[in-house]
PDB file of C-alpha atoms in Angstrom:
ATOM      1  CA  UNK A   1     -10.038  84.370  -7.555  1.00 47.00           C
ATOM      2  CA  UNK A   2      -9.800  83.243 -11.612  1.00 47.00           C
ATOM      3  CA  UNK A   3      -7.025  85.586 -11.240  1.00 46.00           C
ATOM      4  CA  UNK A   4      -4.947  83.084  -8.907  1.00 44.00           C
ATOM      5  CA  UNK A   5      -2.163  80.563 -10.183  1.00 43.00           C
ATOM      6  CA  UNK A   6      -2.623  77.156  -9.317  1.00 42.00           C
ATOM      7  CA  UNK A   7      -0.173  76.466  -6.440  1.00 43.00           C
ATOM      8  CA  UNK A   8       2.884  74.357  -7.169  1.00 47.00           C
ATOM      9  CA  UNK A   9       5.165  72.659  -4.824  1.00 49.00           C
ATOM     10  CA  UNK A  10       8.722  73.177  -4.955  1.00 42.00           C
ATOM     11  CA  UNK A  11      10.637  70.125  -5.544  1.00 44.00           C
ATOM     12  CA  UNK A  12      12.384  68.980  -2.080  1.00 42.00           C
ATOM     13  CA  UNK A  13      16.003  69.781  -1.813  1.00 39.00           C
ATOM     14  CA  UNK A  14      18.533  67.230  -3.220  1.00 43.00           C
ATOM     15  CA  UNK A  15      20.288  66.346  -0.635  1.00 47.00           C
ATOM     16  CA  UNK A  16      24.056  64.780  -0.771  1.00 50.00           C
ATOM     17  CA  UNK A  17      23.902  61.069   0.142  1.00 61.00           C
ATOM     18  CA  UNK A  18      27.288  61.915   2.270  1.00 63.00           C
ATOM     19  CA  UNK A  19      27.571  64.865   3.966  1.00 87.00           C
ATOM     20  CA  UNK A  20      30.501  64.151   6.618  1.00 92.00           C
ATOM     21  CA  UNK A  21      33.463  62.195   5.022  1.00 94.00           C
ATOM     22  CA  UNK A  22      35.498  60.007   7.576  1.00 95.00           C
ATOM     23  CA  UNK A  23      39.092  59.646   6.057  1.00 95.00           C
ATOM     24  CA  UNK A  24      40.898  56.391   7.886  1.00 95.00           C
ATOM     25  CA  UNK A  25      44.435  55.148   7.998  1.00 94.00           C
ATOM     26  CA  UNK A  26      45.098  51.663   9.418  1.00 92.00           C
ATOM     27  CA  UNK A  27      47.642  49.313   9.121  1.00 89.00           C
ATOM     28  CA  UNK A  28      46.750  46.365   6.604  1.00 88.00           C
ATOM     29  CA  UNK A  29      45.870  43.624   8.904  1.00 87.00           C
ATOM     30  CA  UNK A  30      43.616  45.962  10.556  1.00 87.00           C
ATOM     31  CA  UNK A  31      41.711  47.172   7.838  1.00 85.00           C
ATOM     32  CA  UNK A  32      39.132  43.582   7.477  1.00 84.00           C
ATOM     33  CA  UNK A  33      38.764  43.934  10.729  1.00 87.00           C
ATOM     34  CA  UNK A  34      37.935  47.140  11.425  1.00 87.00           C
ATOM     35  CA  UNK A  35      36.089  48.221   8.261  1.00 91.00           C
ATOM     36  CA  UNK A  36      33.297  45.728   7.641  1.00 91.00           C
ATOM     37  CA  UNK A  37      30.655  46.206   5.669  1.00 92.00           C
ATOM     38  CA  UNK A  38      27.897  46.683   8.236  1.00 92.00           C
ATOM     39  CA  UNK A  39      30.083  49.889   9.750  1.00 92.00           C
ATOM     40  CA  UNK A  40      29.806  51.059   5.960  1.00 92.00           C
ATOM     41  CA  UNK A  41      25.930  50.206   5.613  1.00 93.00           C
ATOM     42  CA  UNK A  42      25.413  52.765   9.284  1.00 93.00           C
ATOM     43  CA  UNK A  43      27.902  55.431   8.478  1.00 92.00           C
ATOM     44  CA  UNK A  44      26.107  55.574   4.759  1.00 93.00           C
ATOM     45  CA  UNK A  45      22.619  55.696   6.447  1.00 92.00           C
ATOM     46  CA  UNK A  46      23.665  58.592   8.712  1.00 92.00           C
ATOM     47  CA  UNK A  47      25.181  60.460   5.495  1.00 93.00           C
ATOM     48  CA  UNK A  48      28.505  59.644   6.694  1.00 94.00           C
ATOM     49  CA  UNK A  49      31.313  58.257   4.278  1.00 93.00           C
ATOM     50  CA  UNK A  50      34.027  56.194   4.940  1.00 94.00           C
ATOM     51  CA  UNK A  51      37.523  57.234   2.791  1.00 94.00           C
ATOM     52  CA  UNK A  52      40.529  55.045   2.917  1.00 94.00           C
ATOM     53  CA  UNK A  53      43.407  56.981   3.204  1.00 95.00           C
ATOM     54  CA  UNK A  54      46.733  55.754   0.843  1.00 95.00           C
ATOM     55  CA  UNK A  55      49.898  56.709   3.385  1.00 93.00           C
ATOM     56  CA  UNK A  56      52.050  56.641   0.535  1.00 93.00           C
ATOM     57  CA  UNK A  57      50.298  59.758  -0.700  1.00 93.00           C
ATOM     58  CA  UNK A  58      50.168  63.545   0.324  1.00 91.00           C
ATOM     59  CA  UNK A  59      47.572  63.325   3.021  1.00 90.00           C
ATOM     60  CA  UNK A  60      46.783  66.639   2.236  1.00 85.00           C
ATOM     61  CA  UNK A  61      45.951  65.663  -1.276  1.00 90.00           C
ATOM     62  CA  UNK A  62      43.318  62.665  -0.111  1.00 91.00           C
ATOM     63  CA  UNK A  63      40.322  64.791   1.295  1.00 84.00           C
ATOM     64  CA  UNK A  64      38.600  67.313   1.925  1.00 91.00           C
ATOM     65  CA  UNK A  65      37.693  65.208   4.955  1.00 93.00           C
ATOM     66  CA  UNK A  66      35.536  66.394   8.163  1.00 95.00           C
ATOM     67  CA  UNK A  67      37.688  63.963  10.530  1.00 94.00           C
ATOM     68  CA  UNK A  68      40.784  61.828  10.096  1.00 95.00           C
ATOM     69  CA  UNK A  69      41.292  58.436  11.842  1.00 93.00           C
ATOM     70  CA  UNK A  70      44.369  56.636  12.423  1.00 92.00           C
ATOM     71  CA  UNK A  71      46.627  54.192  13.612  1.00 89.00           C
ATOM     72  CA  UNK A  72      50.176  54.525  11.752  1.00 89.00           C
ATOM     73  CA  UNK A  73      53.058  55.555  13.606  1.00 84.00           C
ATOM     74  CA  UNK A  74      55.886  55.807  11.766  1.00 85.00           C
ATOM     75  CA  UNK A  75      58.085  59.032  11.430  1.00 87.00           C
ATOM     76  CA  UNK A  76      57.266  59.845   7.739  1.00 91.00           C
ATOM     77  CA  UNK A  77      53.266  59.577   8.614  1.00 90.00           C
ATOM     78  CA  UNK A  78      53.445  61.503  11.689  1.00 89.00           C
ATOM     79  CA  UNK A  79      55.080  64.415   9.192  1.00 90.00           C
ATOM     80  CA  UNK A  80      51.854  64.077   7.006  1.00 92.00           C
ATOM     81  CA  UNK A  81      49.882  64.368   9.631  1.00 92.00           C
ATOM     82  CA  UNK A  82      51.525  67.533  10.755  1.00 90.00           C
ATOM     83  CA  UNK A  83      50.998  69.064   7.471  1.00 91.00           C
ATOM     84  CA  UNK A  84      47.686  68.065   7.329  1.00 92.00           C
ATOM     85  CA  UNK A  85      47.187  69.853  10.783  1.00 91.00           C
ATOM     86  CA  UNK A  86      48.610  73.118   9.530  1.00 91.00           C
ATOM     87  CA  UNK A  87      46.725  73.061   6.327  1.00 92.00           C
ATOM     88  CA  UNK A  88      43.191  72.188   8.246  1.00 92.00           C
ATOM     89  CA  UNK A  89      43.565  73.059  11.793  1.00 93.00           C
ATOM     90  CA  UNK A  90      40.050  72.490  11.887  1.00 94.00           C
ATOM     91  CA  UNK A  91      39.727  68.740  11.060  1.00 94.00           C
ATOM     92  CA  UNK A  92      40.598  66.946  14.199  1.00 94.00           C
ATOM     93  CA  UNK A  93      42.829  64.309  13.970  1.00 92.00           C
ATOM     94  CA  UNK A  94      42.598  61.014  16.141  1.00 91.00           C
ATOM     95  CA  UNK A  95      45.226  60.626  17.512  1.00 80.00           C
ATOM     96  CA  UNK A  96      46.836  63.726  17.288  1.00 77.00           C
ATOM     97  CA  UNK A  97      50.975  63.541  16.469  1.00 71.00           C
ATOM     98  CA  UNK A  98      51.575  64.755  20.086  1.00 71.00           C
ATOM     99  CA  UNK A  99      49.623  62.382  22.093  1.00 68.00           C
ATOM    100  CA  UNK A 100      51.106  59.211  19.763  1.00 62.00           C
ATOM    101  CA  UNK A 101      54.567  60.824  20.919  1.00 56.00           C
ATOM    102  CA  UNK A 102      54.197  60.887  24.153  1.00 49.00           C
ATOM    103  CA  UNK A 103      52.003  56.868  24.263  1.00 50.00           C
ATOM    104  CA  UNK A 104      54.834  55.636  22.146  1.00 49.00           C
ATOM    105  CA  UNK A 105      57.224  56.791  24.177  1.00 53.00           C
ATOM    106  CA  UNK A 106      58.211  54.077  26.845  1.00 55.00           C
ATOM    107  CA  UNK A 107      59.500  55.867  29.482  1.00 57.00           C
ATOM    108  CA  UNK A 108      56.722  58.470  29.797  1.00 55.00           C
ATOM    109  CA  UNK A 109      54.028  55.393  30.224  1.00 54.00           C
ATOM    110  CA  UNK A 110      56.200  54.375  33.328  1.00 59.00           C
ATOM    111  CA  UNK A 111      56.266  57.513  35.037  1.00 62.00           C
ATOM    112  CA  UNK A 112      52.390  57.604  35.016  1.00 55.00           C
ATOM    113  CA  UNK A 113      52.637  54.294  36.480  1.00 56.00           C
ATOM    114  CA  UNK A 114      55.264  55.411  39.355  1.00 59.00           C
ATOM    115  CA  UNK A 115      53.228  58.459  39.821  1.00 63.00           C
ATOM    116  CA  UNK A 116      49.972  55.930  40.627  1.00 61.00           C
ATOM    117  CA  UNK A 117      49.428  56.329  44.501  1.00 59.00           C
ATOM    118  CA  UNK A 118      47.847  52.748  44.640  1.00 54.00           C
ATOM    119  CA  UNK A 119      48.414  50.205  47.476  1.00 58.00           C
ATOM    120  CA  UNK A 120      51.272  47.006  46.775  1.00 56.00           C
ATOM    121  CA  UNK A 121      49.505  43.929  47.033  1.00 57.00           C
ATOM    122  CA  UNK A 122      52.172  41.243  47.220  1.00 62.00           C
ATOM    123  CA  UNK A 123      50.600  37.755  46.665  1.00 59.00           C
ATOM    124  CA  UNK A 124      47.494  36.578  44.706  1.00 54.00           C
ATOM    125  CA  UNK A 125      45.226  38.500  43.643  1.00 52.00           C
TER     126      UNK A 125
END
């Protein structure tokens, strides 16, 4: 047995404080109100990271990111975010450009509505 190294641990594997980064697009007066600091302190602790998105920049330039966030609608995000899909189909998106479409769109809300089989109640409630 003199013949025997000592054993030596191996060090533990280093480990990435983030391993899942978030990337998150809100309009201004949302963004205190939505991202606080304790949803920060949780996502960090579960090794997830929060990433601000600038709109005014190539989305597809901003990541890599695991999952993208939003709530912009206007016509020259919705293009960005159509890029972005082609260049990572596998990122999902919330909300995907076709489903804001089609919630934006007025008259496609009221035909779910006249669709709704639900009894008239005329009076109070």
């Amino acid at each position: 047995m003199g013949g025997m190294a000592a054993e030596q641990e191996a060090p533990a594997p280093t480990r990435s404080p983030h391993t899942y980064t978030i990337g998150y697009a809100l309009q201004p007066d949302k963004l205190d109100t939505v991202i606080q600091p304790p949803l920060v302190a949780m996502a960090a602790e579960r090794g997830m990271r929060l990433l601000a998105v600038d709109p005014s920049h190539s989305l597809v330039d901003q990541g890599p990111f695991h999952l993208l966030i939003h709530k912009l609608y206007d016509e020259s995000w919705r293009a960005q975010l159509e890029a972005f899909s082609a260049a990572h189909p596998t990122v999902p998106v919330v909300d995907p450009p076709a489903a804001i479409g089609h919630l934006l769109d007025r008259g496609s809300m009221l035909d779910v509505v006249s669709e709704l089989n639900a009894p008239v109640h005329v009076g109070s409630m």
